PDB file of C-alpha atoms in Angstrom:
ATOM      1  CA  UNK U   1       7.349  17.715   6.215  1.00  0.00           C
ATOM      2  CA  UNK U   2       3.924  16.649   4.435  1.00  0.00           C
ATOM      3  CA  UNK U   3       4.678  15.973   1.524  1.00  0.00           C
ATOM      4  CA  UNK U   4       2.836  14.137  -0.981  1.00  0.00           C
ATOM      5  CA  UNK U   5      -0.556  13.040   0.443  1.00  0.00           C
ATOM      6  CA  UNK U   6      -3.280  11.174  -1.005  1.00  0.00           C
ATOM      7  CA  UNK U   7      -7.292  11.526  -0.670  1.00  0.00           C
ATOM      8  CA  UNK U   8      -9.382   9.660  -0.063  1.00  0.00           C
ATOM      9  CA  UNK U   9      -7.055   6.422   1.146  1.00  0.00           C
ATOM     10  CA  UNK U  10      -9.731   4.301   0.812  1.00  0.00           C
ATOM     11  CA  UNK U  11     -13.322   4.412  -1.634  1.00  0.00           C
ATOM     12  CA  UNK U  12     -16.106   2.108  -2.593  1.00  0.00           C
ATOM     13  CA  UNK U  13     -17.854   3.177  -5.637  1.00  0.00           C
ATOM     14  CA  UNK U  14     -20.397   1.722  -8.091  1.00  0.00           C
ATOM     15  CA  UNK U  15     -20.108   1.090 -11.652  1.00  0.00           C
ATOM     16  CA  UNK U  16     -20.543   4.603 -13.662  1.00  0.00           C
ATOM     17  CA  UNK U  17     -19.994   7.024 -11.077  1.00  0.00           C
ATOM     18  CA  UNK U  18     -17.478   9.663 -11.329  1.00  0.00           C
ATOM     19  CA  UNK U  19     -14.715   9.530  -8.893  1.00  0.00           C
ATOM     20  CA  UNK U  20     -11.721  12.050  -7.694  1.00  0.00           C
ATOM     21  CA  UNK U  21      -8.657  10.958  -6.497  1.00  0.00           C
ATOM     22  CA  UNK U  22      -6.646  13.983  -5.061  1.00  0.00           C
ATOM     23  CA  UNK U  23      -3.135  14.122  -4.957  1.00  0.00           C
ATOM     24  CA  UNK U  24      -0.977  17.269  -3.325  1.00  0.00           C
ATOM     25  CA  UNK U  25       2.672  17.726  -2.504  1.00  0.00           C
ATOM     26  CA  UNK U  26       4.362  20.178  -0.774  1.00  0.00           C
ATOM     27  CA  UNK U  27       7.731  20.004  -2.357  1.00  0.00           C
ATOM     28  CA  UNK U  28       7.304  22.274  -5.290  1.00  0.00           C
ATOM     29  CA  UNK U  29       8.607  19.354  -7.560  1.00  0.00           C
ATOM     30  CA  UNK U  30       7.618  19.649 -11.112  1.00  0.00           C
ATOM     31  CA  UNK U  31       6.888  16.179 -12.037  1.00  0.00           C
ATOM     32  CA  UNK U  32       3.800  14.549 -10.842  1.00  0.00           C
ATOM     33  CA  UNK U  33       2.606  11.325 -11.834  1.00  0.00           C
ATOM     34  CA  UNK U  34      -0.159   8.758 -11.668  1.00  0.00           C
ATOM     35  CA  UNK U  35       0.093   4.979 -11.345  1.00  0.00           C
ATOM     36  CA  UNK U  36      -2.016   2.252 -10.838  1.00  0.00           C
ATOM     37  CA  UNK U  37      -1.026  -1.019  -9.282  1.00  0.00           C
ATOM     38  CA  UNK U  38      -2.254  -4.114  -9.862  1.00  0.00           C
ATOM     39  CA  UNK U  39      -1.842  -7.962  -8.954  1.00  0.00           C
ATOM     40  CA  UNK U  40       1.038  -9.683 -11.180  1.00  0.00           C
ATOM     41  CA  UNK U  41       1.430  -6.240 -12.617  1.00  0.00           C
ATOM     42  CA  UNK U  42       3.840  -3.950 -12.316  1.00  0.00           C
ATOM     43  CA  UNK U  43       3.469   0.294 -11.549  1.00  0.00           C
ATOM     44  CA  UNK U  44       1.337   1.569 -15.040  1.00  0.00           C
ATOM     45  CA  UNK U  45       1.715   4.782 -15.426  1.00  0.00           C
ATOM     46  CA  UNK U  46      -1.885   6.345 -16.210  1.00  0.00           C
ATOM     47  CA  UNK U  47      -1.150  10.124 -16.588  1.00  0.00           C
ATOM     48  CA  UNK U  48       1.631  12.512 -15.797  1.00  0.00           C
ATOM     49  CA  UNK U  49       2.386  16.486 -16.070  1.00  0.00           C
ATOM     50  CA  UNK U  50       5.826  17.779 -16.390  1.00  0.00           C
ATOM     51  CA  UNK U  51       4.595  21.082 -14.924  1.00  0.00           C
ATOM     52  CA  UNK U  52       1.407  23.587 -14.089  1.00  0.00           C
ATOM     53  CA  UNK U  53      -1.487  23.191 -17.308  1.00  0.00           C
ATOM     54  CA  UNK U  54       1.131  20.265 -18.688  1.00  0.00           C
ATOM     55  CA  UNK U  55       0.123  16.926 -18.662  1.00  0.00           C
ATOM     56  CA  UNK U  56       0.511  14.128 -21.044  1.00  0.00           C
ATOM     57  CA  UNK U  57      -0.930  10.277 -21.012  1.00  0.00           C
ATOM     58  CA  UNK U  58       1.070   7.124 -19.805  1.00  0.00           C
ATOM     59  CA  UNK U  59       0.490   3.731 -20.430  1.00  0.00           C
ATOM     60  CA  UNK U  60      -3.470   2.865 -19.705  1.00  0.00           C
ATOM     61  CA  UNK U  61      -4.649   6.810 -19.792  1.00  0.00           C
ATOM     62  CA  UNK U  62      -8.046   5.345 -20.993  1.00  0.00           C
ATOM     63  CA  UNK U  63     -10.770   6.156 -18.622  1.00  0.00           C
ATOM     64  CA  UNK U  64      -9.207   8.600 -16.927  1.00  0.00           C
ATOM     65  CA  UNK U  65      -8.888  12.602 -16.818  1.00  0.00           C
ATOM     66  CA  UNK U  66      -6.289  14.487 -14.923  1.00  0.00           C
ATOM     67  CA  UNK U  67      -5.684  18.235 -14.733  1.00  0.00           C
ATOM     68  CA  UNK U  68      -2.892  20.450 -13.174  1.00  0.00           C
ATOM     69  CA  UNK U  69      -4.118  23.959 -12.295  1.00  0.00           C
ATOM     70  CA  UNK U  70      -1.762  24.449  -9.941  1.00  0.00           C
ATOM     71  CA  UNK U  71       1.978  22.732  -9.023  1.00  0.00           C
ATOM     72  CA  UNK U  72       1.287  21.371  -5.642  1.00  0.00           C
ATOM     73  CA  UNK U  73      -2.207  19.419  -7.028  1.00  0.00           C
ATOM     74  CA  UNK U  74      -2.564  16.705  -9.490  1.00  0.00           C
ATOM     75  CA  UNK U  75      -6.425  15.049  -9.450  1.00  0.00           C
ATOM     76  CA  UNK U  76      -6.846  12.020 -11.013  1.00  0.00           C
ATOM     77  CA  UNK U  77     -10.725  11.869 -12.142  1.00  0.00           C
ATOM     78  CA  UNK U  78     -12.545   8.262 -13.141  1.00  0.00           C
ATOM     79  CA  UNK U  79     -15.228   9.938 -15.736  1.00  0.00           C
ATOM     80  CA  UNK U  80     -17.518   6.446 -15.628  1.00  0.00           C
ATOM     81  CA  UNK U  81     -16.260   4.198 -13.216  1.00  0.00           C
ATOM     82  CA  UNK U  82     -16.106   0.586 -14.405  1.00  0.00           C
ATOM     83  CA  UNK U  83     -14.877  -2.737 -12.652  1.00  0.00           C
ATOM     84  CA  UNK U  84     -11.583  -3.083 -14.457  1.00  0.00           C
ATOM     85  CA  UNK U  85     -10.571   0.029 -12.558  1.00  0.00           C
ATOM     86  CA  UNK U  86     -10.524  -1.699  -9.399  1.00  0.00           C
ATOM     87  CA  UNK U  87      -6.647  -0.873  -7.823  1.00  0.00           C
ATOM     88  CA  UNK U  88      -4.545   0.719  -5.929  1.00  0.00           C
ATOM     89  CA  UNK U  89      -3.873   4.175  -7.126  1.00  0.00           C
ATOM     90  CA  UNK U  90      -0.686   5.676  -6.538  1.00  0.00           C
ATOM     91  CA  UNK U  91       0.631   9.771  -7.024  1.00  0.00           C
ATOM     92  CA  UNK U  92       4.086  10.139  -7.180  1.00  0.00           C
ATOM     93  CA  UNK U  93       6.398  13.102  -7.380  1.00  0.00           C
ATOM     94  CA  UNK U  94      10.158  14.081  -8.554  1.00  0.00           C
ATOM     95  CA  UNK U  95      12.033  17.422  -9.125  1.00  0.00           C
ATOM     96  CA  UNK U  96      13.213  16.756 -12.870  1.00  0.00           C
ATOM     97  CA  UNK U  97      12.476  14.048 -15.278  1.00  0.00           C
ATOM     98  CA  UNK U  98      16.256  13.561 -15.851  1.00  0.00           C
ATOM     99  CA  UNK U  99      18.180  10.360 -14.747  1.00  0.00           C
ATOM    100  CA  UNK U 100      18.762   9.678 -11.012  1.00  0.00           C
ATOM    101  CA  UNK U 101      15.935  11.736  -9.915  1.00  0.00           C
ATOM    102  CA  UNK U 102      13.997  10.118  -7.010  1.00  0.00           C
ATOM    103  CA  UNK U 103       9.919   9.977  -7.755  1.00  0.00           C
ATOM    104  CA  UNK U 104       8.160   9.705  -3.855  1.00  0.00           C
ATOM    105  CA  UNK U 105       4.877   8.445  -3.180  1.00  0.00           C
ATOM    106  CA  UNK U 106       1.808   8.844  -1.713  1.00  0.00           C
ATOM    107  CA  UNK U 107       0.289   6.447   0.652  1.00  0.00           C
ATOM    108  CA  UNK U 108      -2.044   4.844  -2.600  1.00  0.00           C
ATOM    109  CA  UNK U 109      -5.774   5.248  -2.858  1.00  0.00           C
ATOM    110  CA  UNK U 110      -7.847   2.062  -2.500  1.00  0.00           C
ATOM    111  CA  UNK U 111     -10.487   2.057  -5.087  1.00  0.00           C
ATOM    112  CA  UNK U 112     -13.113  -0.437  -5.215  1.00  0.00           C
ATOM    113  CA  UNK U 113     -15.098  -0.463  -8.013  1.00  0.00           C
ATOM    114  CA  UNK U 114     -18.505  -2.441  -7.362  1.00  0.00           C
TER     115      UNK U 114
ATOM    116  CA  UNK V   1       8.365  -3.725 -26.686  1.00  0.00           C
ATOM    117  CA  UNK V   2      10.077  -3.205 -22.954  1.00  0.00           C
ATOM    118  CA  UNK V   3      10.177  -5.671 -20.488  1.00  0.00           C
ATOM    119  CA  UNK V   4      11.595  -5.474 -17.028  1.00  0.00           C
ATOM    120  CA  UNK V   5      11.787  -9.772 -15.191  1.00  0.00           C
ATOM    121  CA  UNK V   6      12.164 -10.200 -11.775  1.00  0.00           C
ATOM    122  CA  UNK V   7      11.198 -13.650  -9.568  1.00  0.00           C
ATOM    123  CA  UNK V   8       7.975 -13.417  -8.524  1.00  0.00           C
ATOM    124  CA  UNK V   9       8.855 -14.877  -4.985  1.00  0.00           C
ATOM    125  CA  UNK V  10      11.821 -15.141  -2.834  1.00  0.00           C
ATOM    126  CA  UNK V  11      11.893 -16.804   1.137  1.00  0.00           C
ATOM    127  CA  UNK V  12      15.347 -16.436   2.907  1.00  0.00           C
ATOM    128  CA  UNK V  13      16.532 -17.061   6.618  1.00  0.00           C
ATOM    129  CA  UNK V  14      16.688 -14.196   8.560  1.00  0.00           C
ATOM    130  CA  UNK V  15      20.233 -12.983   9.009  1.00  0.00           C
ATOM    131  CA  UNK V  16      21.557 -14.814   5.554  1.00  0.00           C
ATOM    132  CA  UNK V  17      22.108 -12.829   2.389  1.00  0.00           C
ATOM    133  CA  UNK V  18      19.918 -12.979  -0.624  1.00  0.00           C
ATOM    134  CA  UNK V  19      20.025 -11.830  -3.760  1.00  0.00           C
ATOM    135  CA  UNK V  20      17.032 -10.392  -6.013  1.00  0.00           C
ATOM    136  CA  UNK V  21      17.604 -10.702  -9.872  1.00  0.00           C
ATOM    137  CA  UNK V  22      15.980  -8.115 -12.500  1.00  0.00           C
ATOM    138  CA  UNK V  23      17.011  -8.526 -16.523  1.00  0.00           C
ATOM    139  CA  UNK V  24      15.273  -5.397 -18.557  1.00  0.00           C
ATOM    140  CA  UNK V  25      14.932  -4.986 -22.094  1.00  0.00           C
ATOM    141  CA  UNK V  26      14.538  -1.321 -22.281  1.00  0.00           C
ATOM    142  CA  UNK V  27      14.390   1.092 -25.384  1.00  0.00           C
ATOM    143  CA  UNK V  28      17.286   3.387 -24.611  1.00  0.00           C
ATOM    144  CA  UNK V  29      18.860   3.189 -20.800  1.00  0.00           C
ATOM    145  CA  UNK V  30      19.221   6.187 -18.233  1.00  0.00           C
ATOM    146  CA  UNK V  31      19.354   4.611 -14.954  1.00  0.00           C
ATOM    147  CA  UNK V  32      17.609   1.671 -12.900  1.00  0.00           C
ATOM    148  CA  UNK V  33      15.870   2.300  -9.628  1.00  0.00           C
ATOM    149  CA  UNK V  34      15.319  -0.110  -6.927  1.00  0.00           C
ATOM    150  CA  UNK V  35      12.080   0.400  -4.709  1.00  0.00           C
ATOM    151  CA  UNK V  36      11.377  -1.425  -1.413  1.00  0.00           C
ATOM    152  CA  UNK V  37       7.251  -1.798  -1.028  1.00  0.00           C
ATOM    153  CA  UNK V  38       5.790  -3.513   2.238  1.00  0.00           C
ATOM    154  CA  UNK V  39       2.048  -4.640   1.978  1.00  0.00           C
ATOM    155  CA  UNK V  40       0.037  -2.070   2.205  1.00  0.00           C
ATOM    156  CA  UNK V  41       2.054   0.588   1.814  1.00  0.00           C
ATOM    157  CA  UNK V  42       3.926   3.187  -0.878  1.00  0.00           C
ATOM    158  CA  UNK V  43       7.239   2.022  -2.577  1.00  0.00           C
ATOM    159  CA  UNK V  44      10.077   4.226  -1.156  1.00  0.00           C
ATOM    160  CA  UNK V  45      13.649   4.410  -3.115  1.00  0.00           C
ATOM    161  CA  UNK V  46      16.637   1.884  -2.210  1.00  0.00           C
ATOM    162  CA  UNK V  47      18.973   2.872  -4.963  1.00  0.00           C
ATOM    163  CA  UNK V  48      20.307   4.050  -8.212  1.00  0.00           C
ATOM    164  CA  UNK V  49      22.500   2.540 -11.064  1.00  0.00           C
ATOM    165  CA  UNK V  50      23.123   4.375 -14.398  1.00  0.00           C
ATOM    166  CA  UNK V  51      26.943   2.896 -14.641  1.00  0.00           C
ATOM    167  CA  UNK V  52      28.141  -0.437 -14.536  1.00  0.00           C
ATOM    168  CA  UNK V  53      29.216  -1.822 -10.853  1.00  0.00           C
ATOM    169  CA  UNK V  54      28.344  -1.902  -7.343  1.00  0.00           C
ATOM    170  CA  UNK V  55      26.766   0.662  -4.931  1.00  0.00           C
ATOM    171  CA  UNK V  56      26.703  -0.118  -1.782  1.00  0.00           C
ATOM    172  CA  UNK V  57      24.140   1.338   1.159  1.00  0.00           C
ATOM    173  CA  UNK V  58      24.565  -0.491   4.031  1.00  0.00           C
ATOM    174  CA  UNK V  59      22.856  -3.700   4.147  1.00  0.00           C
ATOM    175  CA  UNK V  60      22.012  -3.115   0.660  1.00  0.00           C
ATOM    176  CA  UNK V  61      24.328  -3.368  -2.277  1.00  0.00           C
ATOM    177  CA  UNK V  62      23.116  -3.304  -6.107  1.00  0.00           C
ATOM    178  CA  UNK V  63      24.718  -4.123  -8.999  1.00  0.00           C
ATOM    179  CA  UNK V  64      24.168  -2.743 -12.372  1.00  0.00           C
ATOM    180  CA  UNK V  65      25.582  -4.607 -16.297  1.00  0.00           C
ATOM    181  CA  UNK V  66      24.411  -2.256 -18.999  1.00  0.00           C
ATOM    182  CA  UNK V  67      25.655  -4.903 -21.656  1.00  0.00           C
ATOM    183  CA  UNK V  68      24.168  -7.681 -19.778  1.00  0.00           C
ATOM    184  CA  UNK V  69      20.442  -5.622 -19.068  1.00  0.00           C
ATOM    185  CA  UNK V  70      21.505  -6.934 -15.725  1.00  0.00           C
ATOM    186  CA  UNK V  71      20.724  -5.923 -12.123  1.00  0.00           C
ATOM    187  CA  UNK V  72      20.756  -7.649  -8.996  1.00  0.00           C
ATOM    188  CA  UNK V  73      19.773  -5.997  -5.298  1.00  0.00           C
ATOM    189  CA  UNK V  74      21.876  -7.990  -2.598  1.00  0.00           C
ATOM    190  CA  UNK V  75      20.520  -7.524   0.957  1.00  0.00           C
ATOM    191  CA  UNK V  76      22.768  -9.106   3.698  1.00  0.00           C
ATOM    192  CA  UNK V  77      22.128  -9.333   7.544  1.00  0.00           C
ATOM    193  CA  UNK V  78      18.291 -10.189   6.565  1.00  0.00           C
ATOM    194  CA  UNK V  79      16.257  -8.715   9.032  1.00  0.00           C
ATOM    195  CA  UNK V  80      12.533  -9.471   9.296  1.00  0.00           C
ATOM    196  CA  UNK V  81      11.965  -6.074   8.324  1.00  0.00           C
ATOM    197  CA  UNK V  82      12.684  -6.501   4.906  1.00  0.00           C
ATOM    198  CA  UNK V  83      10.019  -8.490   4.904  1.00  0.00           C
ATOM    199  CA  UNK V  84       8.362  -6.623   1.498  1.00  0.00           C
ATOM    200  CA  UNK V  85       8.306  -6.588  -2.505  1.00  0.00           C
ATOM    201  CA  UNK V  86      11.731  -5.486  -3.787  1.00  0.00           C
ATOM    202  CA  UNK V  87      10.673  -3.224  -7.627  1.00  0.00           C
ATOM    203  CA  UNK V  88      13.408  -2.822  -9.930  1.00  0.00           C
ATOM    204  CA  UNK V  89      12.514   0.163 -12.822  1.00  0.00           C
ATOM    205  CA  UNK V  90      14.614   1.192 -16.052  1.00  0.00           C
ATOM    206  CA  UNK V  91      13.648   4.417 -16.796  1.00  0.00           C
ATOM    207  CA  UNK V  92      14.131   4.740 -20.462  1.00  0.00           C
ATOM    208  CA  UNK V  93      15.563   7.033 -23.298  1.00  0.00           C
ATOM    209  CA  UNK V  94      12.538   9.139 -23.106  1.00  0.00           C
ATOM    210  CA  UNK V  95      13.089   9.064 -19.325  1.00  0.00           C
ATOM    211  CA  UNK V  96       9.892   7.203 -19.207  1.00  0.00           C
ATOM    212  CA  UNK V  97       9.917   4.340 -16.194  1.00  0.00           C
ATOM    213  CA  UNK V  98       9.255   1.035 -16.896  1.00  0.00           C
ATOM    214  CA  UNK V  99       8.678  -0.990 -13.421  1.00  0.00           C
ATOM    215  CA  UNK V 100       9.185  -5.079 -13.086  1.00  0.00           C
ATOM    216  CA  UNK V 101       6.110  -6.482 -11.654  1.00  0.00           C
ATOM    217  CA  UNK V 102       8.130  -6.832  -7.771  1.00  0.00           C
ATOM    218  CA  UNK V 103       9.702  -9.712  -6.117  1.00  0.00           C
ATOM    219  CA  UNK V 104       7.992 -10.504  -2.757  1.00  0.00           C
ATOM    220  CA  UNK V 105      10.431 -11.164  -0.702  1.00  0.00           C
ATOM    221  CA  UNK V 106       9.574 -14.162   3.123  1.00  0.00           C
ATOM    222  CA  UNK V 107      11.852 -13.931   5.401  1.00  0.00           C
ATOM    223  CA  UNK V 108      11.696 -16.612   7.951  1.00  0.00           C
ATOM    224  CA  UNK V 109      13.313 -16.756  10.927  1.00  0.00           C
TER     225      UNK V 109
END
């Protein structure tokens, strides 16, 4: 049972480089989401996709690209990577966006932006 | 705009009971989600409320007052396992969620 696995767990990058986070499940849910997680903060959510070629921004989408080709993969792209994007990055998944529907996660992504 | 409060920090005695407090002010209500985090790691799901009353799992009970915006997680038999941040999230009437910045819960022994 794999399912929802984050890559790479842990990057250093410098200031206006592009970075891909990759985020796959395994469970054939339709929801995916993106969050990042920062100190005194709670979960933001960045992007998230209802379905394949459907996505739609969260809270703090700025910076950021996602795209959804296909259901089990949801990248998360950094276009110009700046400082203030320093976190912990975190996919999630659920079967329906309805009520009492659990959302898993991924282990997080460590991003260091220097 | 929406706001989910929780304690920032809790420290209890291992096998005590303590209880973690979240108040939400949430446009539109479908259900609130509790979320056990240890350092390092990914939240994983405790429980779910959407009606008024207790649900208990266990060690872990949570309570839910829609007219109060009211939620409390009760963990008894502490354990220094639960060591961890306790998230409580509303997910709202466009079945968005909106997450409480955590409660890091110290157990001591």
């Amino acid at each position: 049972d794999a399912g929802i696995t984050q890559s790479p767990r842990y990057k250093i990058t410098e200031t206006g480089r592009q970075v891909t986070l990759m985020c796959h499940q395994t469970w054939s849910h339709s929801y995916m989401f993106w969050y990042r997680q920062d100190l005194g903060h709670g979960l933001r959510l960045i992007y998230y996709s209802a379905a394949a070629d459907i996505t739609d921004k969260g809270e703090v989408p700025d910076g950021y690209v996602v795209s959804r080709s296909k259901t089990e993969n949801f990248p998360l792209t950094l276009e110009s990577a700046t400082r203030s994007q320093t976190s912990v990055y975190f996919c999630a998944s659920s079967e329906e966006e309805s009520g009492g529907n659990t959302i898993y996660f991924g282990e997080g992504s460590w991003l260091t932006v220097v | 705009g929406q706001n989910i409060d929780q304690p920032t920090e809790m420290t209890a005695t291992e096998g005590a009971i303590v209880q973690i407090n979240c108040t939400y002010q949430t446009s539109g209500f479908n259900g609130l989600f509790w979320y056990q985090q240890h350092a390092g790691e990914a939240p994983t799901f405790l429980s779910y409320n959407v009606l008024d009353g207790l649900e208990e799992k266990g060690r872990f009970s949570s309570f839910l007052s829609r007219s109060k915006g009211y939620s409390y997680l009760l963990l008894k038999e502490l354990q220094m396992k639960d060591s961890a941040s306790y998230l409580c999230a509303v997910m709202d009437s466009n079945y968005q969620l909106i997450w409480g910045a955590g409660t890091k819960l110290i157990i001591k022994p």
